[in-house]
Coordinates of C-alpha atoms and ligand atoms in Angstrom, one line a residue:
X1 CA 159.5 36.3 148.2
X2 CA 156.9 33.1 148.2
X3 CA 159.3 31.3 150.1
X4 CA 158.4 33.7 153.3
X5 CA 154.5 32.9 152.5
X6 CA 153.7 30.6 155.1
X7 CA 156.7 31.3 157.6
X8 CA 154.2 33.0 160.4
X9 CA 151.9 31.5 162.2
X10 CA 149.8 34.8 163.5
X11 CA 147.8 32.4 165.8
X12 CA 150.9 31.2 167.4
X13 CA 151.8 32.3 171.0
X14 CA 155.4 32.7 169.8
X15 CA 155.6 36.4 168.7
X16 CA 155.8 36.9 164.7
X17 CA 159.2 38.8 164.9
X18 CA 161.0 35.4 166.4
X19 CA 158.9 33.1 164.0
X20 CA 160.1 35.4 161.3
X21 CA 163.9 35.4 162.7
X22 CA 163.9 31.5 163.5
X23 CA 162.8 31.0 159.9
X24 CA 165.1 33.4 158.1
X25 CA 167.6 31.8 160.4
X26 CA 167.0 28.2 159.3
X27 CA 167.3 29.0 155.7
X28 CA 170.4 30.8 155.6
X29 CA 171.9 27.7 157.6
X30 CA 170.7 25.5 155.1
X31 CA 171.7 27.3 152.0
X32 CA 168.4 28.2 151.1
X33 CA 169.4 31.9 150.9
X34 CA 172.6 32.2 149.0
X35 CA 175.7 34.5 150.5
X36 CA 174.9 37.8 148.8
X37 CA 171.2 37.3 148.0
X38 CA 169.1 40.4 149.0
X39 CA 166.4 40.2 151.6
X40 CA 163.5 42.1 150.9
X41 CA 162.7 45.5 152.0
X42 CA 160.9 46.2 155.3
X43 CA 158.2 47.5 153.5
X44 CA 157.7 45.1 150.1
X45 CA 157.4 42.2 153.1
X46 CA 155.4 44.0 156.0
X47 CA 153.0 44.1 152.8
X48 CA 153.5 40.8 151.8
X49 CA 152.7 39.2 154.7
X50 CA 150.4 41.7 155.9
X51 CA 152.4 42.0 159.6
X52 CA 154.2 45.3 160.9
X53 CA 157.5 47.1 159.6
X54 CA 158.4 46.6 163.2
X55 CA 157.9 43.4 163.4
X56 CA 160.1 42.7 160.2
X57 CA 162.8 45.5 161.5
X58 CA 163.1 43.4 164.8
X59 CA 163.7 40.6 162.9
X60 CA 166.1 41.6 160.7
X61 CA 167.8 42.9 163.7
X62 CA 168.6 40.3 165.5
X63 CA 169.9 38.3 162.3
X64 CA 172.0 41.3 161.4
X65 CA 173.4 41.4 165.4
X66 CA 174.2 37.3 165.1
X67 CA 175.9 38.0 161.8
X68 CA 173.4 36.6 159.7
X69 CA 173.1 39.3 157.5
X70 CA 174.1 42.3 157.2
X71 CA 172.4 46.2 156.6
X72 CA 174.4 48.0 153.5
X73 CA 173.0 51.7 153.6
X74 CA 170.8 53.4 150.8
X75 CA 170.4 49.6 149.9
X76 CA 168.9 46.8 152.0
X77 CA 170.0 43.9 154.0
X78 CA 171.9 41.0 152.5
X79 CA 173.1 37.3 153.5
X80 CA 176.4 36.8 155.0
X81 CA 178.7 34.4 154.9
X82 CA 177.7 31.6 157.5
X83 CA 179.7 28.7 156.9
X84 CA 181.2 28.7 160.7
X85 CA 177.9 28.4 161.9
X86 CA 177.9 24.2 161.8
X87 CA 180.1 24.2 164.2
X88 CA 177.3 26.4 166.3
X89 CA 175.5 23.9 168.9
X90 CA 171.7 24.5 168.2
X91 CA 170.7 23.4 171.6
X92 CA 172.8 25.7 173.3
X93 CA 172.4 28.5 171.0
X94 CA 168.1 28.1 172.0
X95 CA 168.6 27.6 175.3
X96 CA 170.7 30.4 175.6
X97 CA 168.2 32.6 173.2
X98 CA 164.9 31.8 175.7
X99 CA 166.8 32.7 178.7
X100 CA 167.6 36.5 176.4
X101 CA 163.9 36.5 175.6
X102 CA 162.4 36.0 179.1
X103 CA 159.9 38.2 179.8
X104 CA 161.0 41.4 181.8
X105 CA 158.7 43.0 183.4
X106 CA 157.9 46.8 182.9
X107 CA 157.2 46.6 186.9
X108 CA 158.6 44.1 189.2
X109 CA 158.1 44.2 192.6
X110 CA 160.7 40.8 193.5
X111 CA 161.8 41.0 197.0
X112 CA 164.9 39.3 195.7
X113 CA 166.1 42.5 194.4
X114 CA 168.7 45.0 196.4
X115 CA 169.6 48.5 195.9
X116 CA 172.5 48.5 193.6
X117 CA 173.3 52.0 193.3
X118 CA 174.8 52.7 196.6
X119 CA 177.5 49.5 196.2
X120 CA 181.0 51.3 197.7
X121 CA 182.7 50.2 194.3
X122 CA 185.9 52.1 194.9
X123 CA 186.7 50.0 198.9
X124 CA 185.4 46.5 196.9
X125 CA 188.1 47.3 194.0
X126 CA 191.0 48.3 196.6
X127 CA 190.6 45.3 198.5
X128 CA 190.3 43.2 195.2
X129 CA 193.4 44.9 193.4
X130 CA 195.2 43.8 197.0
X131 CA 194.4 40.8 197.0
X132 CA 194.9 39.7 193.6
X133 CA 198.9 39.9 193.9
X134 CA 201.4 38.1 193.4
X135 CA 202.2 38.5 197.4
X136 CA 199.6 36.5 197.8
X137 CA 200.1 33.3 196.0
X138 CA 199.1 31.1 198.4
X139 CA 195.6 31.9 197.6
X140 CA 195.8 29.8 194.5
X141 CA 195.8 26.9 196.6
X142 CA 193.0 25.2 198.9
X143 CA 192.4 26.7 202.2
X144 CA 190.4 25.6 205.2
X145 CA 187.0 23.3 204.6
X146 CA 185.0 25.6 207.0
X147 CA 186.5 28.8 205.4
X148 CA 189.8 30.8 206.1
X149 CA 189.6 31.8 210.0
X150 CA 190.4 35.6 208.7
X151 CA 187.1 35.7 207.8
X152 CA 185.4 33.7 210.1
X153 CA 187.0 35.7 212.7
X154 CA 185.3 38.8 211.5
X155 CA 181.8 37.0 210.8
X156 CA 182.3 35.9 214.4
X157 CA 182.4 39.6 215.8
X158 CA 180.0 41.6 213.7
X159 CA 177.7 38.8 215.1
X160 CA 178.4 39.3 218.1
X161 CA 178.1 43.0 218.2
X162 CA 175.1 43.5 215.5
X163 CA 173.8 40.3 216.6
X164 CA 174.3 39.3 220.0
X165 CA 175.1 36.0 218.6
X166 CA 177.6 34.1 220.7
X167 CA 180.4 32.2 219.1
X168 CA 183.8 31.6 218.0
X169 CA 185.8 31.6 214.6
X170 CA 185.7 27.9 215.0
X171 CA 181.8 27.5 215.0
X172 CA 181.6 29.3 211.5
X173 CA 181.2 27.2 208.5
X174 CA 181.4 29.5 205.2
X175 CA 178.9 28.2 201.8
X176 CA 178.3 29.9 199.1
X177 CA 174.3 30.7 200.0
X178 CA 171.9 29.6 202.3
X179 CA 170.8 27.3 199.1
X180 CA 174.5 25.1 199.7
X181 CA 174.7 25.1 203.2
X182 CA 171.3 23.7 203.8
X183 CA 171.8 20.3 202.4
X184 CA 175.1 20.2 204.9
X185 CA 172.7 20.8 208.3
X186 CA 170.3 18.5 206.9
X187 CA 172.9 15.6 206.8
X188 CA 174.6 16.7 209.8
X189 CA 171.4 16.1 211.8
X190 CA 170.6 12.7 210.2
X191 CA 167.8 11.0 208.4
X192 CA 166.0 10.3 211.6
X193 CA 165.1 13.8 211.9
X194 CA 161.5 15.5 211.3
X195 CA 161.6 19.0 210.4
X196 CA 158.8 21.4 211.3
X197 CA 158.9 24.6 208.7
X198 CA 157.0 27.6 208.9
X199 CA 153.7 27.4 207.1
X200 CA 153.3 29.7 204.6
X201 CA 157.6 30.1 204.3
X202 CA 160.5 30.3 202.9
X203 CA 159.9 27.4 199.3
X204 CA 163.5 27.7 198.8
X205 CA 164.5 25.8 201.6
X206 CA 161.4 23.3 202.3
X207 CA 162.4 22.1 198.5
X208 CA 166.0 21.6 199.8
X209 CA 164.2 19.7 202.7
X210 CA 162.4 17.2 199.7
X211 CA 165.2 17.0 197.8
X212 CA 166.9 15.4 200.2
X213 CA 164.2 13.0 201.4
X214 CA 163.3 14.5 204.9
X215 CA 160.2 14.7 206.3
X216 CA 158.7 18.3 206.9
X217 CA 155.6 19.3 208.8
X218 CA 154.3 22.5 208.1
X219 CA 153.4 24.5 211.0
X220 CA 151.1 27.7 211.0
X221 CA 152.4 31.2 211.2
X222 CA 150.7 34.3 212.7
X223 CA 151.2 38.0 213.6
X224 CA 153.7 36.9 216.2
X225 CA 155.6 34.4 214.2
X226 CA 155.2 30.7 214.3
X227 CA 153.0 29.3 216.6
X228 CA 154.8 27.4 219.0
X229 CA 151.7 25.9 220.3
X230 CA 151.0 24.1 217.6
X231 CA 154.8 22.6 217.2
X232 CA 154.3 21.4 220.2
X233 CA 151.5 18.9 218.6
X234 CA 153.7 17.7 215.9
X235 CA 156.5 14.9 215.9
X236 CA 159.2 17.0 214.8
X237 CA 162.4 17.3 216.8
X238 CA 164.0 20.4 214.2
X239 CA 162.5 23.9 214.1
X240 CA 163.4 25.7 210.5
X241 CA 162.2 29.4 211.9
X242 CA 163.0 33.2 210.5
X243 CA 162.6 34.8 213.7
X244 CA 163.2 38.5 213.3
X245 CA 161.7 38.7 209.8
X246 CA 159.5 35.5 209.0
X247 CA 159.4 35.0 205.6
X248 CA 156.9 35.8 203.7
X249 CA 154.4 37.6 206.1
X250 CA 157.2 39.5 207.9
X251 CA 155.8 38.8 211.1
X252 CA 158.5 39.2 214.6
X253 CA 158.8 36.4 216.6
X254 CA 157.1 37.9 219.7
X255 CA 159.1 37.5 223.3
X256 CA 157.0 35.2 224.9
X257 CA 157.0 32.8 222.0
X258 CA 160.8 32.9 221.8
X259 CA 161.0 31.7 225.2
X260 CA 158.6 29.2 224.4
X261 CA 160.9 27.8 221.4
X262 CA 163.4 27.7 223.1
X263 CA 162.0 25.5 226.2
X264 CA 160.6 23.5 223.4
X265 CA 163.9 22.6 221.8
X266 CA 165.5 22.4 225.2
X267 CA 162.9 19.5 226.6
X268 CA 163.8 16.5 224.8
X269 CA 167.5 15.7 223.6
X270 CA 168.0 16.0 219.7
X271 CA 165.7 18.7 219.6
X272 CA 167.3 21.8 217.2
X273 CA 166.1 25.3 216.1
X274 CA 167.8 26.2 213.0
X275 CA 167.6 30.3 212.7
X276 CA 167.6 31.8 209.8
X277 CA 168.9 35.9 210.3
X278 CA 168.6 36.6 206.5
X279 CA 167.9 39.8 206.2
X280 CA 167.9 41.2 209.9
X281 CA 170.2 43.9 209.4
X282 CA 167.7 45.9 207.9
X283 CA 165.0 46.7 211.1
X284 CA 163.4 50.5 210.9
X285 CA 161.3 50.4 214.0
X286 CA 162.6 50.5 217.7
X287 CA 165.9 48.4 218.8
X288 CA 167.1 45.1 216.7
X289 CA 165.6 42.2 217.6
X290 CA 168.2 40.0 219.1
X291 CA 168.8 36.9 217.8
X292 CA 167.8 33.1 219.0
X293 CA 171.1 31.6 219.2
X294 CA 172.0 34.5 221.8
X295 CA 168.9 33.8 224.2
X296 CA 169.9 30.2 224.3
X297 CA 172.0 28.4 227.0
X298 CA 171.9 24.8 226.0
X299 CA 173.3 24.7 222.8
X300 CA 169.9 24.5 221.0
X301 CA 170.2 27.0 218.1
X302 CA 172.2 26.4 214.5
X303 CA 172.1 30.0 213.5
X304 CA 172.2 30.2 209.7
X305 CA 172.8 34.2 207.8
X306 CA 174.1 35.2 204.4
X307 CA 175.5 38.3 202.8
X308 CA 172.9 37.9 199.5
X309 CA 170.6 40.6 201.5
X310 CA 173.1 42.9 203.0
X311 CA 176.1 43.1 200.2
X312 CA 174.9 41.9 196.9
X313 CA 173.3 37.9 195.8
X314 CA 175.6 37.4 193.9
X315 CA 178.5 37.5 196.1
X316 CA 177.3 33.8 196.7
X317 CA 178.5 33.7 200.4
X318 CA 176.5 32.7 203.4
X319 CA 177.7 30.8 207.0
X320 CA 176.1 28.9 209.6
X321 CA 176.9 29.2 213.5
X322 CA 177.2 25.6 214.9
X323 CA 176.6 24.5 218.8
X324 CA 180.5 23.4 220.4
X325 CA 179.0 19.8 221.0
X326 CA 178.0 19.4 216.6
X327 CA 181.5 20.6 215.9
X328 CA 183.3 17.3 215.7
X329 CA 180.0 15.7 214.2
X330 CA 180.3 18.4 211.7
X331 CA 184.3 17.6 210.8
X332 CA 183.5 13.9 210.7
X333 CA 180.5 14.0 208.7
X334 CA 182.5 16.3 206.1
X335 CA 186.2 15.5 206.1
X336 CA 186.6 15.9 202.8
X337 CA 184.6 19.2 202.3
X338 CA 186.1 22.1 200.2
X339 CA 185.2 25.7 201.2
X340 CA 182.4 26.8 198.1
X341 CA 183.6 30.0 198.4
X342 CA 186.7 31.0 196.2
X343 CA 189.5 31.6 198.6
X344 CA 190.5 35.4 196.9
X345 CA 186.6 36.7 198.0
X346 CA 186.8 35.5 201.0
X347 CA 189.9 37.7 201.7
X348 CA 188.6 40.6 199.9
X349 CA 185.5 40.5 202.3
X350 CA 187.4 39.9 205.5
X351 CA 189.1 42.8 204.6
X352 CA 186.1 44.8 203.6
X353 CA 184.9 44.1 207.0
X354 CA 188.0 44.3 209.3
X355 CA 188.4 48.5 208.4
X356 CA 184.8 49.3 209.3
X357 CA 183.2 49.2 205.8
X358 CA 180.5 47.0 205.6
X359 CA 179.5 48.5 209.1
X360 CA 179.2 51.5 207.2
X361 CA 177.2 50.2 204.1
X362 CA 175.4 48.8 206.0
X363 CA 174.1 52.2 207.8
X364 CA 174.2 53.6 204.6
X365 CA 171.8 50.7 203.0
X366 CA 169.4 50.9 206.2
X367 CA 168.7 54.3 205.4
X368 CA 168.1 54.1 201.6
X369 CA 165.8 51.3 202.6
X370 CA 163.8 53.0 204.9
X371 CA 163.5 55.5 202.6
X372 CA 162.1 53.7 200.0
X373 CA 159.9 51.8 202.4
X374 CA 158.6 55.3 203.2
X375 CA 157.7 56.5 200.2
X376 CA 156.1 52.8 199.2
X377 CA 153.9 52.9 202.4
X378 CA 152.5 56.2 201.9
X379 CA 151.7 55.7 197.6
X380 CA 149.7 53.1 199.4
X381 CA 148.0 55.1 202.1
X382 CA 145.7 56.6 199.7
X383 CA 144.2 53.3 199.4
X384 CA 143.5 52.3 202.9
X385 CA 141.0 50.7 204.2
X386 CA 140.7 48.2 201.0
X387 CA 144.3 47.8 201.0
X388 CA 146.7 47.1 204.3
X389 CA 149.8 46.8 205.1
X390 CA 152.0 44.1 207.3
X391 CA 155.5 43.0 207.8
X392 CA 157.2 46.9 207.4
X393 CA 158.9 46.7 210.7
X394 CA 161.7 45.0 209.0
X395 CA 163.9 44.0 205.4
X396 CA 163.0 44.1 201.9
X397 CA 159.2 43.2 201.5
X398 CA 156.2 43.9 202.6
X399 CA 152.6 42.2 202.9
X400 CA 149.5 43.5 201.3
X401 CA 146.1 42.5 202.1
X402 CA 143.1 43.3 200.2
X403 CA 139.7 43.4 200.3
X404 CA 138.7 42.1 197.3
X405 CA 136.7 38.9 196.1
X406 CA 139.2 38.1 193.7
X407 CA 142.0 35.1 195.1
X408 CA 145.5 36.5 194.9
X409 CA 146.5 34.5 191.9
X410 CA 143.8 36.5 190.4
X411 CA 145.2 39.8 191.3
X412 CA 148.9 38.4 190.4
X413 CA 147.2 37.8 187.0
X414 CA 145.3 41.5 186.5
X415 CA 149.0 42.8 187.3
X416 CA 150.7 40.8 185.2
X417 CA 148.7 42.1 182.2
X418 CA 149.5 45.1 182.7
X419 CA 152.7 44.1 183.2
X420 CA 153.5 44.2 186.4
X421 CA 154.8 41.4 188.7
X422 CA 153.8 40.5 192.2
X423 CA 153.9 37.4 194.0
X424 CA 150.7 35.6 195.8
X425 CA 150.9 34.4 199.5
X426 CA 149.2 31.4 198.9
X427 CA 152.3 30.5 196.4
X428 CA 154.4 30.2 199.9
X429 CA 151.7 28.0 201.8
X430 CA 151.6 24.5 202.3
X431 CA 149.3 22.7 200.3
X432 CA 147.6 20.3 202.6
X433 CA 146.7 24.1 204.5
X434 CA 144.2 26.6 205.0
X435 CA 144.8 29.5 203.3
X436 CA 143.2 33.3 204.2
X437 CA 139.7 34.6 203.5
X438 CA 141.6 37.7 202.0
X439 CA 144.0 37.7 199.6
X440 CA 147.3 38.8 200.8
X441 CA 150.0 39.6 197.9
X442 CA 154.4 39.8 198.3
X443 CA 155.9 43.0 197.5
X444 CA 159.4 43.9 197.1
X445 CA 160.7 47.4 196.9
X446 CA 164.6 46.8 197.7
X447 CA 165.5 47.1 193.7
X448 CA 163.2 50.2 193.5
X449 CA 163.9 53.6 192.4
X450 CA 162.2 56.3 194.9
X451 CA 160.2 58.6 192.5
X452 CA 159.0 54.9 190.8
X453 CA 156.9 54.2 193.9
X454 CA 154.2 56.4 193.5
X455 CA 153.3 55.6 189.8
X456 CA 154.1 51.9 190.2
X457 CA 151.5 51.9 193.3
X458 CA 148.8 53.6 190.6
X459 CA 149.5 51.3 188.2
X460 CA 148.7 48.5 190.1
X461 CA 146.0 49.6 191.8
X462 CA 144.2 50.9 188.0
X463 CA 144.6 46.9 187.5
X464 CA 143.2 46.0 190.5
X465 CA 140.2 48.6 189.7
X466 CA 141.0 49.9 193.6
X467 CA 140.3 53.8 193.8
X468 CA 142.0 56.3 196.1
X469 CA 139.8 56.2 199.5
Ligands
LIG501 C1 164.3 33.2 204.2 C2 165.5 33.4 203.3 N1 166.6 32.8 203.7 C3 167.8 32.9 203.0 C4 167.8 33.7 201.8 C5 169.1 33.9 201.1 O1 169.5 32.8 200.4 P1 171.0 32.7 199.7 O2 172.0 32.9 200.8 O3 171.1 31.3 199.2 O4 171.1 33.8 198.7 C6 166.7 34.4 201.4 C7 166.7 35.2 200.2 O5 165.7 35.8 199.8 C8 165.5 34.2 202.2 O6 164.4 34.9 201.8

């Protein structure tokens, strides 16, 4: 049993049970630890190495579930056979391993996360089953760069008539997320061009912005969206906005500065807004807000959505909305461009929407959400004044602001100790900026379950040390 002696480190962030596992691991691979040779029992090496039975039976546990060894009842555990193993690539195996291990939260608020319970399973399969057929070989092969026109035609109405978005099938382009298609406007509208962002915003997209060497200026957000004003002072000649739902603070681009975006981008030539509609579908107060690209008349708006919000992420299909006058850029700049989205989803989706049913999900889906949203907002009434809410008009997230001296990355790291996972607003801001007296925290509630609100809300607020008012 010596040889287990000085196998955990107990002052090592790595937790004993994986030390333990890594080094049982290692000497079975290397022979150390014959084929046959009995480990000992939980209890002779909980003793041994003065650590916990658990902490030994999680070990064993995982060795036994990769085949390392193997439990015999009434007896003990004993070393298998392992010889395959060389053939096993480490690197992989580890990487793999650390992405199992990654911490999961007992209590995540990610705003990432949708409701997955009310998925219409049984229309998804039907239109699947048709599709994969043999009647529908051609399939197999490539179909149109911007996406098949089956599905762009029905992108084309539901925008229209959820939207108010004006456009035809051939103005779609279909990506597989927001994330893919990005990189394709930024080309498309040249190296030349500045781009002012919403400050805090979206990091997903201003990183696609660095990545691919374009100048960004950030630009400050309010209650009523971005402030045009200030745009007006920068050297930018693209707007990257998210007008009915502005990511993170969930601010609604008021009327008056709508108007004003748009006579921005219409006063010079080569001036673009590029709207991003992600998660508009879901509004619970008064009438949808409509959209940019249907208030404008000269061709000023690139109106940019996905189906990650309102179907499921990992469908992996968004779509842009292009002005007539880029639609020949577009085809030159890409001629050799293959749709991103396999051709037999595309089909199942077109489908899906053609006979009414993501109409209907999404009905469905608005109602779950405001649901949840009700129950999250009135866990959190009980703590008003010190805590308030913003950004609940609309989507998946909501703002909290608290009056607290603590920063929010503080408060991000009281919850995560008890394990529990927000997000700080400052995490969202531009660096070179200002950021608010009080701190303002990101919460999701999309992936939540109803009756978890109240207790999850307690929970956090015990690590906060905020009392009922
Ligand atoms: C502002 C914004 N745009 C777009 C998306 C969706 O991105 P994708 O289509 O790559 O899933 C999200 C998702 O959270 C978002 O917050």
């Amino acid at each position: 049993m010596d040889i287990w002696l000085n196998q955990v480190d107990k002052s090592s962030p790595t937790p004993l049970y994986e030390q333990l596992y890594h080094e049982m691991k290692e000497a079975i691979i290397r022979g150390d630890l014959e084929v046959g040779t009995k480990l000992p029992s939980k209890r002779q090496l909980s003793e041994f190495l003065a650590i916990s039975q658990t902490t030994i039976e999680l070990a064993y546990g995982q060795l036994v579930a990769e085949g390392f060894i193997k439990a015999v009842a009434r007896s003990g555990y004993y070393v298998e056979q392992v010889e395959e193993l060389a053939y096993v690539d480490e690197t992989r195996m580890e990487h793999e391993q650390s992405e199992s291990l990654k911490h999961v939260y007992s209590i995540d608020f990610n705003s990432g996360r949708i409701d997955t319970s009310a998925f219409p399973f049984n229309q998804w399969r039907k239109y699947a089953k048709e599709v994969l057929d043999e009647t529908s070989r051609d399939l197999l092969l490539l179909g149109h760069p911007q996406g098949d026109v089956e599905l762009r035609q029905e992108i084309a109405s539901y925008l229209y008539s959820s939207r108010g978005v004006r456009c035809t099938a051939q103005q779609v382009v279909i990506g597989s997320g927001t994330e893919q298609l990005m990189p394709l406007l930024i080309r498309l509208l040249g190296k030349q061009s500045v781009f002012a962002i919403e400050n805090p915003g979206y990091p997903m997209t201003h990183h696609i912005f660095d990545n691919n060497d374009r100048k960004t200026l950030a630009v400050p957000v309010d209650e009523d969206g971005m402030q045009v004003a200030e745009l007006d002072k920068k050297p930018a000649n693209v707007a990257y906005v998210t007008p009915s739902h502005q990511f993170p603070t969930g601010a609604i681009l008021s009327a008056s500065r709508r108007v004003q975006l748009l006579n921005w981008a219409s006063a010079k030539e080569g001036r673009y807004i590029i709207e991003d509609d992600y998660d508009s579908e879901f509004r619970y107060v008064g009438k949808p807000i409509p959209s940019l690209q249907g208030m404008d008349q000269r061709e000023r708006v690139i109106y940019i959505s996905t189906f990650s919000k309102s179907l499921m992420p990992s469908l992996r299909i968004a779509y842009f909305v292009l002005p007539m006058h880029l639609l020949q850029a577009y085809r030159q700049t890409f001629p050799y461009y293959s749709s991103t989205v396999p051709r037999l989803d595309q089909h199942v989706l077109a489908q899906f929407m053609r006979d009414g049913h993501f109409s209907k999900h999404l009905n469905r889906m608005r109602k779950l959400y405001r649901k949840k949203l009700e129950k999250l907002t009135q866990a959190l009434d009980a703590y008003k004044p010190t805590v308030q809410i913003s950004g609940e008009q609309a989507g998946m997230h909501i703002v909290l602001t608290i009056d607290s001296e603590s920063s929010d990355s503080e408060l991000v790291e009281l919850a995560k100790q008890q394990d529990i996972r927000v997000y700080a607003l400052s995490d969202y801001h531009h660096p070179t900026e200002n950021i608010p007296s009080n701190p303002q925290v990101l919460i999701g509630f999309g992936g939540f379950e109803e009756e978890a609100f109240g207790p999850a809300i307690e929970a956090l607020m015990k690590a906060w040390h905020i009392k009922k008012a």
